[in-house]
XYZ file of N, CA and C in Angstrom:
840
model
N -28.874 -9.392 -18.124
C -28.682 -9.543 -16.776
C -27.502 -8.437 -16.600
N -27.736 -7.799 -15.442
C -26.715 -6.596 -15.356
C -25.514 -7.285 -14.664
N -24.425 -7.066 -15.281
C -23.077 -7.566 -14.557
C -22.695 -6.944 -13.291
N -22.270 -8.100 -12.404
C -22.236 -7.745 -11.145
C -20.809 -6.764 -11.042
N -20.677 -5.850 -9.940
C -19.970 -4.758 -9.517
C -18.812 -5.375 -8.834
N -17.818 -4.823 -8.876
C -16.475 -5.243 -8.376
C -15.830 -4.180 -7.635
N -15.334 -4.472 -6.341
C -14.417 -3.478 -5.560
C -13.410 -4.200 -4.858
N -12.091 -3.518 -4.707
C -11.046 -4.138 -4.472
C -10.291 -3.249 -3.239
N -9.606 -4.124 -2.504
C -8.652 -3.966 -1.258
C -7.211 -4.040 -1.640
N -6.547 -2.872 -1.628
C -5.059 -3.131 -1.639
C -4.475 -3.285 -0.366
N -3.762 -4.083 0.059
C -3.125 -4.402 1.242
C -1.849 -3.463 1.696
N -1.355 -3.346 2.845
C -0.101 -2.927 3.111
C 1.108 -3.867 3.073
N 2.293 -3.246 2.658
C 3.601 -4.095 2.907
C 4.778 -3.461 2.234
N 4.646 -2.243 2.197
C 5.998 -1.708 1.771
C 6.202 -1.878 0.289
N 7.710 -2.339 -0.140
C 7.971 -2.396 -1.513
C 7.316 -3.759 -2.067
N 6.858 -4.733 -1.211
C 5.808 -5.856 -1.594
C 4.595 -5.345 -2.102
N 4.343 -4.037 -2.134
C 3.239 -3.640 -2.642
C 3.137 -3.114 -4.138
N 4.264 -3.576 -4.571
C 4.529 -2.996 -5.997
C 3.952 -4.019 -6.937
N 3.534 -5.503 -6.269
C 2.973 -6.385 -6.762
C 1.716 -6.036 -7.132
N 0.996 -4.960 -6.436
C -0.133 -4.294 -6.556
C -0.567 -4.128 -8.180
N 0.723 -3.437 -9.067
C 0.497 -3.210 -10.397
C 0.303 -4.513 -11.335
N 0.382 -5.512 -10.823
C 0.108 -6.654 -11.825
C -1.361 -6.802 -11.569
N -1.781 -6.740 -10.296
C -3.340 -6.802 -9.963
C -4.101 -6.027 -10.855
N -3.596 -4.634 -10.940
C -4.571 -3.615 -11.574
C -4.296 -4.191 -13.086
N -3.166 -4.609 -13.593
C -3.009 -4.917 -15.064
C -4.096 -6.206 -15.280
N -4.203 -7.304 -14.457
C -5.257 -8.075 -14.564
C -6.507 -7.635 -14.739
N -6.740 -6.807 -13.723
C -8.244 -6.185 -14.067
C -8.284 -5.502 -15.279
N -7.504 -4.806 -15.847
C -7.687 -4.123 -17.322
C -7.827 -5.102 -18.309
N -6.950 -6.205 -18.250
C -7.185 -7.289 -18.987
C -8.411 -8.069 -19.207
N -9.159 -8.033 -18.087
C -10.482 -8.577 -17.794
C -11.337 -7.618 -18.441
N -11.068 -6.329 -18.374
C -11.923 -5.243 -18.680
C -12.794 -5.005 -17.427
N -12.271 -5.117 -16.366
C -13.299 -4.741 -15.085
C -12.667 -3.486 -14.567
N -13.493 -2.579 -14.209
C -13.186 -1.311 -13.590
C -13.704 -1.514 -12.137
N -13.247 -1.207 -11.134
C -13.838 -1.144 -9.807
C -14.660 -0.009 -9.572
N -15.633 -0.233 -8.772
C -16.663 0.732 -8.467
C -16.533 1.390 -7.021
N -15.444 0.791 -6.373
C -14.890 1.272 -5.078
C -13.486 0.606 -4.766
N -12.494 1.426 -4.065
C -11.118 0.955 -3.507
C -11.302 1.178 -2.170
N -10.449 0.638 -1.542
C -9.740 0.776 -0.262
C -8.203 0.303 -0.112
N -7.475 0.806 0.660
C -6.223 0.528 0.788
C -5.770 0.897 2.212
N -4.536 0.214 2.422
C -3.712 0.530 3.587
C -1.977 0.935 3.357
N -1.592 1.640 3.807
C 0.012 2.190 3.316
C 0.275 2.056 1.854
N 1.245 1.037 1.542
C 1.431 1.316 -0.236
C 0.036 1.067 -0.731
N -0.960 0.158 -0.243
C -1.913 -0.133 -0.949
C -3.004 1.119 -0.945
N -2.888 1.960 -0.119
C -3.477 3.169 -0.362
C -2.825 4.033 -1.297
N -1.781 4.127 -1.595
C -1.091 5.012 -2.564
C -1.464 4.200 -4.001
N -1.265 2.871 -4.084
C -1.606 2.248 -5.280
C -2.971 2.503 -5.534
N -4.023 2.424 -4.795
C -5.291 2.546 -4.923
C -5.438 4.088 -5.265
N -4.878 5.015 -4.750
C -5.020 6.338 -5.357
C -4.675 6.794 -6.832
N -3.640 5.777 -6.932
C -3.244 5.937 -8.543
C -4.092 5.444 -9.545
N -5.053 4.254 -8.880
C -5.947 3.605 -9.936
C -7.216 4.583 -9.704
N -7.466 5.189 -8.780
C -8.608 5.621 -8.592
C -8.489 7.218 -9.140
N -7.284 7.701 -9.680
C -7.050 8.926 -10.139
C -7.064 8.794 -11.854
N -6.943 7.775 -12.412
C -7.337 7.231 -13.621
C -5.926 6.668 -14.401
N -4.731 6.360 -13.347
C -3.606 5.928 -13.878
C -3.900 4.271 -14.309
N -3.063 3.948 -15.317
C -3.406 2.246 -15.609
C -1.885 1.756 -15.132
N -2.097 0.665 -15.134
C -0.849 -0.240 -14.892
C 0.372 0.070 -15.258
N 0.351 0.323 -16.715
C 1.689 0.765 -17.436
C 1.950 2.022 -16.846
N 0.997 3.003 -16.678
C 1.419 4.486 -15.845
C 1.909 4.394 -14.499
N 1.723 3.507 -13.822
C 2.131 3.249 -12.364
C 3.330 2.312 -12.650
N 3.532 1.571 -13.353
C 4.506 0.804 -13.509
C 6.008 1.360 -14.020
N 5.924 2.453 -14.873
C 6.925 3.031 -15.467
C 7.093 4.257 -14.437
N 6.222 4.776 -13.679
C 6.517 5.647 -12.926
C 7.289 5.123 -11.952
N 6.998 3.954 -11.337
C 7.726 3.343 -10.097
C 9.112 3.093 -10.885
N 9.534 2.491 -11.698
C 10.548 2.218 -12.262
C 11.583 3.329 -12.493
N 10.969 4.364 -13.212
C 11.689 5.701 -13.656
C 12.120 6.348 -12.316
N 11.056 6.404 -11.224
C 11.451 7.091 -9.853
C 12.333 6.482 -8.959
N 12.191 5.038 -8.923
C 12.638 4.459 -7.638
C 13.964 3.963 -7.981
N 14.464 3.530 -9.419
C 15.540 2.837 -9.665
C 16.690 3.636 -10.186
N 16.140 5.327 -10.260
C 17.273 6.143 -10.806
C 17.869 6.779 -9.581
N 19.194 6.711 -9.009
C 19.564 7.276 -7.936
C 19.736 8.822 -8.051
N 19.714 9.462 -9.087
C 19.933 10.858 -9.108
C 18.324 11.248 -8.987
N 17.236 10.548 -9.695
C 15.829 11.220 -9.290
C 15.467 11.003 -8.075
N 16.043 9.707 -7.295
C 15.652 9.374 -5.801
C 16.230 10.562 -5.068
N 17.689 10.885 -5.237
C 18.070 11.954 -4.376
C 17.370 13.188 -4.729
N 16.985 13.753 -6.069
C 16.398 14.935 -6.181
C 15.042 15.002 -5.368
N 14.244 13.853 -5.215
C 12.993 13.840 -4.625
C 13.296 13.956 -2.902
N 14.401 13.295 -2.435
C 14.916 13.478 -1.123
C 15.303 14.799 -0.738
N 15.684 15.753 -1.737
C 16.065 17.117 -1.365
C 14.891 17.923 -1.188
N 13.748 17.385 -1.977
C 12.568 18.205 -1.571
C 12.103 17.992 -0.531
N 12.407 16.810 0.438
C 11.869 16.536 1.706
C 12.847 17.311 2.690
N 13.815 18.063 2.226
C 14.691 18.706 3.240
C 14.132 19.332 4.451
N 14.701 19.615 5.522
C 14.011 20.164 6.818
C 13.940 21.563 6.398
N 12.743 22.086 6.991
C 12.635 23.532 6.832
C 13.400 24.462 7.614
N 14.098 23.822 8.579
C 14.781 24.503 9.686
C 16.231 24.083 9.607
N 17.087 24.993 9.610
C 18.662 24.760 9.355
C 19.151 23.825 10.485
N 18.787 24.100 11.550
C 19.260 23.064 12.584
C 18.889 21.766 12.540
N 17.798 21.442 11.794
C 17.538 19.860 11.541
C 18.314 19.454 10.823
N 19.083 20.041 9.678
C 19.985 19.259 8.721
C 20.990 18.873 9.429
N 21.481 19.721 10.570
C 22.655 19.120 11.405
C 22.358 17.967 12.572
N 21.321 17.669 12.631
C 20.916 16.807 13.772
C 21.750 15.410 13.389
N 22.289 14.973 14.393
C 22.590 13.556 14.291
C 21.774 12.472 13.676
N 22.436 11.681 12.890
C 21.292 10.642 12.249
C 20.388 9.815 13.242
N 20.775 9.582 14.286
C 20.216 9.173 15.293
C 18.937 9.580 15.445
N 18.975 10.826 15.490
C 17.856 11.751 15.758
C 16.627 11.931 14.952
N 17.413 11.716 13.660
C 16.355 11.714 12.577
C 15.659 10.291 12.198
N 16.174 9.413 13.034
C 15.384 7.930 12.840
C 13.946 8.106 13.435
N 13.016 7.762 12.761
C 11.732 8.158 13.072
C 10.947 9.243 13.035
N 11.877 10.164 12.630
C 11.596 11.606 12.403
C 11.101 12.253 10.829
N 11.121 11.212 9.988
C 10.802 11.632 8.754
C 9.232 11.999 8.376
N 9.266 13.112 7.673
C 7.849 13.794 7.720
C 7.041 12.807 6.746
N 6.131 12.059 6.997
C 5.475 10.991 5.853
C 4.627 11.821 5.094
N 4.044 12.801 5.185
C 3.376 13.678 4.139
C 4.299 14.346 3.089
N 5.464 14.857 3.656
C 6.615 15.520 2.673
C 6.923 14.121 1.870
N 7.028 12.930 2.584
C 7.508 11.934 1.621
C 6.815 11.622 0.681
N 5.566 11.243 1.029
C 4.378 11.050 0.037
C 4.291 12.093 -1.231
N 4.187 13.351 -0.863
C 4.215 14.462 -1.737
C 5.473 14.185 -2.718
N 6.317 13.999 -2.236
C 7.746 13.946 -3.258
C 7.820 12.821 -4.078
N 7.268 11.807 -3.644
C 7.216 10.594 -4.427
C 6.032 10.195 -5.342
N 5.010 10.773 -5.078
C 3.863 10.723 -5.747
C 3.479 11.275 -6.937
N 2.893 10.402 -8.004
C 2.566 10.774 -9.330
C 1.869 11.999 -9.605
N 2.201 12.850 -10.335
C 1.440 14.170 -10.496
C 0.223 13.944 -10.754
N -0.400 12.967 -11.427
C -1.849 12.663 -11.817
C -2.563 12.515 -10.472
N -2.286 12.091 -9.513
C -2.910 11.891 -8.245
C -3.341 13.255 -7.744
N -4.554 13.512 -7.509
C -4.822 15.134 -6.971
C -4.719 15.029 -5.415
N -5.018 16.426 -5.173
C -4.829 16.685 -3.654
C -5.831 16.243 -2.872
N -7.058 16.107 -3.317
C -8.294 15.644 -2.567
C -9.172 14.427 -3.048
N -9.711 13.807 -2.122
C -10.565 12.747 -2.579
C -11.394 13.137 -3.449
N -12.171 14.198 -3.361
C -13.198 14.480 -4.325
C -13.037 14.515 -5.514
N -11.734 14.509 -6.098
C -11.136 14.625 -7.420
C -10.856 13.465 -7.984
N -10.976 12.513 -7.491
C -10.649 11.096 -7.792
C -12.103 10.445 -8.392
N -11.444 9.852 -9.477
C -12.638 9.166 -10.158
C -13.328 8.044 -9.713
N -12.734 7.219 -8.639
C -13.411 6.089 -7.995
C -13.306 6.544 -6.576
N -14.220 6.044 -5.777
C -14.509 6.271 -4.409
C -13.347 5.486 -3.781
N -12.308 6.138 -2.892
C -11.437 5.526 -2.287
C -11.367 5.856 -0.534
N -10.958 4.830 0.024
C -10.985 4.989 1.343
C -9.570 4.369 1.742
N -9.153 5.087 2.968
C -7.687 4.714 3.211
C -7.721 4.506 4.646
N -6.942 3.796 5.176
C -6.833 3.289 6.838
C -5.486 3.630 7.337
N -5.576 4.491 8.450
C -4.712 4.840 9.290
C -4.792 4.177 10.773
N -3.952 4.226 11.626
C -3.973 3.927 12.988
C -4.077 4.955 13.858
N -4.890 5.188 15.015
C -5.122 6.256 15.869
C -4.228 5.500 16.701
N -2.799 6.145 17.041
C -2.067 5.557 18.170
C -2.469 5.397 19.568
N -2.952 6.480 20.097
C -3.338 6.603 21.396
C -4.902 5.939 21.637
N -5.702 6.192 20.561
C -6.944 5.553 20.620
C -7.089 4.341 20.226
N -6.051 3.517 19.816
C -5.874 1.982 19.581
C -6.974 1.732 18.729
N -7.102 2.403 17.685
C -8.228 2.028 16.756
C -7.896 2.588 15.148
N -8.678 1.707 14.131
C -8.396 2.377 12.795
C -9.272 3.497 12.602
N -8.432 4.587 11.940
C -9.362 5.675 11.215
C -9.190 5.756 9.603
N -10.481 5.889 9.383
C -10.940 5.705 7.742
C -10.927 7.091 7.297
N -10.219 7.232 6.282
C -10.445 8.741 5.270
C -11.009 8.494 4.108
N -11.728 9.113 3.626
C -12.564 8.983 2.366
C -12.999 10.476 1.902
N -12.414 11.611 2.322
C -12.775 12.920 2.225
C -11.657 13.951 2.320
N -11.538 14.781 1.819
C -10.727 16.060 2.074
C -9.341 15.818 1.692
N -8.454 16.193 2.528
C -7.109 16.262 2.022
C -6.529 14.782 1.561
N -6.224 14.432 0.426
C -5.891 13.083 0.195
C -4.352 12.889 0.519
N -3.601 13.829 0.169
C -2.234 13.833 0.404
C -1.780 13.207 2.174
N -2.443 14.071 2.721
C -2.312 13.914 4.459
C -2.808 12.461 4.550
N -3.959 12.100 3.989
C -4.535 10.801 4.568
C -3.331 9.771 3.957
N -2.897 9.888 2.991
C -1.993 8.845 2.366
C -0.876 8.729 3.263
N -0.382 9.959 3.532
C 0.949 9.974 4.392
C 0.551 9.439 5.945
N -0.684 9.583 6.482
C -0.949 8.936 7.563
C -1.097 7.410 7.527
N -1.853 6.964 6.485
C -1.672 5.595 6.311
C -0.327 4.891 5.942
N 0.612 5.644 5.690
C 2.000 4.893 5.265
C 2.884 5.437 6.494
N 2.749 6.074 7.524
C 3.588 6.414 8.333
C 4.222 5.347 9.279
N 4.872 4.482 8.793
C 5.433 3.320 9.427
C 6.135 4.113 10.459
N 6.063 3.190 11.991
C 6.731 3.736 13.166
C 8.266 3.382 12.764
N 9.039 3.990 13.551
C 10.613 3.973 13.351
C 11.101 4.571 12.281
N 10.388 4.874 11.171
C 10.679 5.600 10.008
C 10.241 6.805 9.820
N 8.831 7.119 10.104
C 8.203 8.135 9.964
C 7.666 8.648 11.170
N 7.509 10.125 11.406
C 6.942 10.476 12.664
C 5.224 10.383 12.373
N 4.489 10.286 13.397
C 2.978 10.380 13.143
C 2.425 11.535 12.653
N 1.308 11.765 11.763
C 0.532 12.675 11.449
C -0.453 13.322 12.553
N -0.496 14.436 12.693
C -1.159 15.128 13.703
C -2.489 15.374 12.846
N -3.680 14.779 13.228
C -4.954 15.310 12.425
C -6.096 14.846 13.187
N -6.890 15.773 13.463
C -8.325 15.842 14.250
C -8.010 15.600 15.522
N -6.643 15.929 16.284
C -6.458 15.781 17.542
C -5.998 14.320 17.503
N -5.418 13.715 16.785
C -4.955 12.325 16.815
C -3.646 12.119 16.254
N -2.739 11.190 16.854
C -1.523 10.898 16.200
C -1.869 9.731 15.496
N -1.675 9.753 14.019
C -1.927 8.607 13.232
C -0.740 7.967 12.638
N -0.791 6.663 12.829
C 0.441 6.063 12.117
C 0.046 4.884 11.379
N 1.160 4.120 10.560
C 0.616 3.413 9.512
C -0.571 2.173 10.034
N -1.553 2.155 8.902
C -2.809 1.511 9.140
C -2.551 0.176 9.083
N -1.557 -0.336 8.664
C -1.256 -1.870 8.697
C -1.210 -2.521 9.997
N -0.943 -1.688 11.048
C -1.115 -1.998 12.349
C -2.263 -2.506 12.899
N -3.574 -2.059 12.373
C -4.858 -2.534 12.800
C -5.494 -3.201 11.867
N -5.075 -3.017 10.249
C -5.833 -3.479 9.329
C -5.007 -3.682 7.990
N -4.369 -4.779 7.718
C -3.412 -4.675 6.729
C -4.129 -4.854 5.481
N -5.232 -5.408 5.465
C -6.114 -5.566 4.177
C -7.496 -5.203 4.428
N -7.872 -4.013 4.241
C -9.260 -3.430 4.580
C -10.273 -3.664 3.614
N -10.330 -5.203 3.316
C -11.613 -5.229 2.447
C -12.833 -5.262 2.846
N -13.197 -5.225 4.469
C -14.436 -5.474 5.054
C -14.888 -4.171 4.853
N -14.188 -3.013 4.462
C -14.894 -1.669 4.003
C -15.716 -1.353 2.890
N -15.651 -2.343 1.928
C -16.148 -2.557 0.798
C -17.615 -3.391 0.638
N -17.870 -4.212 1.767
C -18.972 -5.144 1.622
C -20.121 -4.440 0.978
N -20.407 -3.161 1.549
C -21.689 -2.562 1.046
C -21.423 -1.509 -0.281
N -20.362 -1.988 -0.877
C -19.922 -1.167 -1.938
C -20.014 -1.545 -3.320
N -20.029 -3.361 -3.451
C -20.202 -3.809 -4.597
C -20.620 -5.180 -4.512
N -20.820 -5.864 -5.529
C -21.167 -7.410 -5.474
C -20.293 -8.349 -5.135
N -18.881 -7.825 -5.692
C -17.822 -8.697 -5.654
C -16.649 -8.068 -4.725
N -16.334 -8.577 -3.611
C -15.180 -7.796 -2.965
C -13.685 -8.614 -3.084
N -12.742 -7.853 -3.629
C -11.393 -8.826 -3.894
C -10.366 -8.190 -3.126
N -9.816 -9.027 -2.291
C -8.588 -8.468 -1.217
C -7.320 -9.062 -1.946
N -6.298 -8.033 -1.726
C -4.799 -8.748 -2.312
C -3.973 -8.244 -0.903
N -3.488 -9.211 -0.666
C -2.518 -8.975 0.677
C -1.057 -9.306 0.226
N -0.315 -8.380 0.533
C 1.336 -8.451 0.269
C 2.255 -8.392 1.556
N 1.535 -8.683 2.671
C 2.244 -8.639 3.917
C 3.392 -9.605 3.884
N 3.200 -10.870 3.294
C 4.448 -11.736 3.373
C 4.761 -12.030 4.583
N 5.751 -13.167 4.655
C 6.658 -13.570 5.944
C 7.704 -13.418 6.169
N 8.470 -13.819 7.448
C 9.855 -13.441 7.533
C 10.568 -14.497 6.593
N 11.855 -14.170 6.047
C 12.392 -15.129 5.186
C 13.844 -15.242 6.007
N 14.207 -16.741 5.722
C 15.470 -17.157 6.463
C 16.663 -16.512 5.765
N 17.456 -15.891 6.431
C 18.640 -15.441 5.657
C 19.930 -16.294 6.061
N 20.978 -15.777 5.483
C 22.256 -16.849 5.805
C 22.725 -17.016 7.230
N 22.052 -15.906 7.978
C 22.602 -15.892 9.282
C 21.527 -17.134 10.242
N 22.104 -17.623 11.125
C 21.265 -18.710 11.949
C 20.005 -18.210 12.584
N 20.295 -16.840 13.057
C 19.176 -16.165 13.688
C 18.916 -14.743 13.230
N 17.548 -14.105 13.105
C 17.553 -13.012 12.581
C 18.332 -11.623 13.263
N 18.587 -10.511 12.402
C 19.098 -9.502 13.161
C 17.967 -8.822 13.831
N 18.343 -7.746 14.862
C 17.093 -7.098 15.445
C 16.207 -6.384 14.784
N 16.648 -5.861 13.275
C 15.731 -5.378 12.322
C 15.011 -6.262 11.784
N 15.615 -7.282 11.412
C 14.846 -8.468 10.721
C 13.870 -9.202 11.760
N 14.141 -9.224 12.763
C 13.195 -9.597 14.102
C 11.824 -8.665 14.034
N 12.204 -7.287 13.991
C 10.988 -6.564 14.353
C 10.158 -6.458 13.037
N 10.684 -6.353 11.966
C 10.131 -6.415 10.625
C 9.250 -7.711 10.574
N 10.027 -9.040 10.849
C 9.095 -10.326 11.060
C 8.057 -10.499 11.827
N 8.256 -9.773 13.236
C 7.234 -9.762 14.180
C 6.006 -9.183 13.582
N 6.248 -8.118 13.055
C 5.276 -7.294 12.286
C 4.380 -8.101 11.339
N 5.171 -8.619 10.475
C 4.412 -9.252 9.382
C 3.466 -10.472 10.264
N 3.987 -11.193 11.121
C 3.411 -12.344 11.652
C 2.095 -11.722 12.440
N 2.361 -10.685 13.087
C 0.928 -10.036 13.736
C -0.050 -9.697 12.750
N 0.331 -8.972 11.586
C -0.508 -8.980 10.576
C -1.223 -9.847 9.959
N -0.337 -11.048 9.598
C -0.932 -12.101 9.046
C -2.006 -12.813 10.176
N -1.839 -12.605 11.368
C -2.663 -13.480 12.146
C -3.852 -12.649 12.119
N -4.016 -11.365 12.426
C -5.069 -10.721 12.130
C -6.091 -10.918 10.939
N -5.096 -10.695 9.900
C -5.688 -10.946 8.497
C -6.471 -12.275 8.600
N -5.685 -13.298 8.820
C -6.453 -14.975 8.897
C -7.546 -15.002 9.874
N -7.583 -14.165 10.817
C -8.550 -14.276 11.662
C -10.000 -13.938 11.072
N -9.743 -12.354 10.394
C -10.685 -11.752 9.696
C -11.313 -12.641 8.625
N -10.241 -13.337 7.865
C -10.863 -14.086 6.675
C -11.809 -15.123 7.253
N -11.611 -15.903 8.287
C -12.348 -16.730 8.648
C -13.834 -16.516 9.163
N -13.612 -15.022 9.688
C -15.170 -14.475 9.986
C -16.004 -13.795 8.898
N -15.208 -12.902 7.983
C -15.556 -12.364 6.894
C -14.758 -12.661 5.584
N -14.849 -13.702 5.124
C -14.236 -13.630 3.861
C -14.628 -12.964 2.580
N -13.785 -12.417 1.822
C -14.085 -11.782 0.488
C -14.436 -12.809 -0.558
N -14.986 -12.419 -1.657
C -14.942 -13.164 -2.596
C -14.010 -13.549 -3.369
N -12.722 -13.179 -3.216
C -11.641 -13.408 -3.662
C -10.506 -13.029 -2.939
N -9.304 -13.697 -2.649
C -8.007 -13.116 -1.466
C -7.017 -13.649 -2.434
N -6.450 -12.408 -2.853
C -5.209 -12.921 -3.586
C -3.867 -12.459 -2.896
N -2.720 -13.778 -2.996
C -1.504 -13.325 -2.298
C -0.560 -13.417 -3.455
N 0.133 -12.296 -3.763
C 1.269 -12.287 -4.755
C 2.145 -12.873 -4.134
N 3.226 -13.440 -5.123
C 4.126 -14.262 -4.464
C 5.466 -13.163 -4.095
N 5.289 -12.833 -2.830
C 6.280 -11.482 -2.344
C 7.415 -11.864 -1.291
N 7.685 -13.289 -1.252
C 8.562 -13.723 -0.305
C 10.139 -13.283 -0.742
N 10.500 -12.916 0.317
C 11.922 -12.543 0.220
C 12.235 -10.958 -0.265
N 11.040 -10.208 -0.310
C 11.008 -8.934 -0.574
C 11.099 -8.015 0.613
N 11.986 -7.231 1.018
C 12.037 -6.677 2.048
C 11.090 -5.375 1.948
N 10.793 -4.818 3.187
C 9.608 -3.543 3.198
C 10.190 -2.623 2.562
N 11.574 -2.178 2.537
C 12.183 -0.779 2.233
C 12.762 -1.129 0.685
N 12.669 -2.418 -0.081
C 13.590 -2.674 -1.127
C 12.843 -2.122 -2.549
N 12.335 -0.651 -2.351
C 11.809 -0.197 -3.298
C 12.645 0.273 -4.625
N 13.970 0.128 -4.172
C 15.045 0.428 -5.256
C 15.293 -0.800 -6.333
N 14.508 -1.841 -5.796
C 14.661 -3.129 -6.461
C 13.445 -3.123 -7.454
N 12.685 -2.312 -7.697
C 11.519 -2.071 -8.374
C 11.395 -2.786 -9.620
N 12.243 -2.864 -10.406
C 12.112 -3.380 -11.688
C 12.336 -5.090 -11.282
N 13.156 -5.341 -10.410
C 13.186 -6.953 -10.578
C 11.991 -7.502 -9.492
N 11.556 -6.705 -8.614
C 10.321 -6.957 -7.850
C 9.107 -7.297 -8.873
N 9.230 -6.409 -9.991
C 8.008 -6.488 -10.759
C 8.101 -7.849 -11.599
N 9.597 -7.802 -12.083
C 9.558 -9.356 -12.757
C 9.417 -10.302 -11.930
N 9.810 -10.496 -10.671
C 9.537 -11.664 -9.887
C 8.336 -11.932 -9.566
N 7.277 -11.157 -9.424
C 5.862 -11.207 -9.149
C 4.938 -11.045 -10.352
N 5.469 -11.323 -11.593
C 4.573 -11.561 -12.806
C 3.620 -12.486 -12.685
N 3.648 -13.377 -11.982
C 2.708 -14.501 -11.876
C 1.143 -14.050 -11.553
N 1.525 -12.849 -10.755
C 0.264 -12.100 -9.910
C -0.570 -11.859 -10.934
N -0.429 -11.629 -12.216
C -1.215 -11.178 -13.217
C -2.218 -12.470 -13.520
N -1.933 -13.739 -13.849
C -2.512 -14.674 -14.093
C -3.271 -15.259 -12.945
N -2.680 -15.283 -11.555
C -3.298 -15.288 -10.322
C -4.527 -14.599 -10.005
N -4.308 -13.246 -10.429
C -5.394 -12.512 -10.195
C -6.671 -12.660 -11.131
N -6.190 -12.884 -12.283
C -7.518 -13.315 -13.287
C -8.035 -14.399 -13.195
N -7.445 -15.441 -12.608
C -8.189 -16.647 -12.214
C -9.247 -16.340 -11.171
N -8.527 -15.796 -10.024
C -9.293 -15.801 -8.717
C -10.660 -14.470 -9.111
N -10.385 -13.643 -10.056
C -11.646 -12.686 -10.192
C -12.824 -13.300 -11.196
N -12.137 -14.270 -12.062
C -13.111 -14.939 -12.925
C -13.958 -15.943 -12.080
N -13.049 -16.837 -10.990
C -13.993 -17.434 -10.517
C -15.067 -16.989 -9.509
N -14.606 -15.639 -9.116
C -15.733 -15.004 -8.372
C -16.941 -14.612 -9.159
N -16.475 -14.076 -10.170
C -17.708 -13.611 -11.054
C -18.696 -15.105 -11.367
N -17.748 -16.321 -11.736
C -18.635 -17.348 -12.008
C -19.489 -17.801 -10.597
N -19.221 -17.752 -9.463
C -19.748 -17.853 -8.219
C -20.833 -17.009 -7.982
N -20.414 -16.220 -8.406
C -21.552 -14.593 -8.074
C -22.758 -15.020 -9.091
N -22.393 -15.257 -10.224
C -23.667 -15.482 -11.343
C -24.377 -16.974 -11.038
N -23.890 -17.598 -10.222
C -24.625 -19.003 -10.178
C -25.305 -18.593 -8.813
N -24.655 -17.874 -8.103
C -25.435 -17.762 -6.745
C -26.508 -16.751 -6.823
């Protein structure tokens, strides 16, 4: 009997998406190689790493070496410097929401990830949001770096990516966990949700930034839960990402330590999905 095929969707969630590394590790330990991948925001970047042939240790080591070393971070930020001298002296407030997401992705992306979708070893689909068209935009061919930038262009931090006449922003706004894109790609579809939820701090009420981030999380939770009721995947994995802020990338080592339970969580969920599929 032919073994069922598996496809996986990596959800968006900023630094919480580092937990995706444990999911990739679990698949390796199970000897399972996805036949297709989809991803939103940080999930699209993790998916690109896996699709390009990187293993969990490759991605983990790159994340720790790159994100926790201040000199390395500064060097990569320097590569994102504005092309025009006038932009360097812009007031900080003017730079808010004006960071180029394509430059940011290019600066912090592993060199193993190619420039085009066609050069990946596994088919990948990324999700961005057409801001004015109010709809998801799927990319699966052409310029991979541009597509990853568009999928990760979180409003208020990054400026939109202009592509095909559209202003594209973070895909999590319309599809935080794009597993439904994979239903026709494999026998088993696995979804990984790292959106998380608002966490109470020492303050009695949230700050404006906390309220904005938390409201976004609640919105994405609601749309994902509705989608799950209508079209559930074979396995839905939610790593323990509570308490991790969207921009906590510099805490990569502790995030990976704190979410290590994701490995066994994933292995159980995938094994159960295979058992169910074989019985069916």
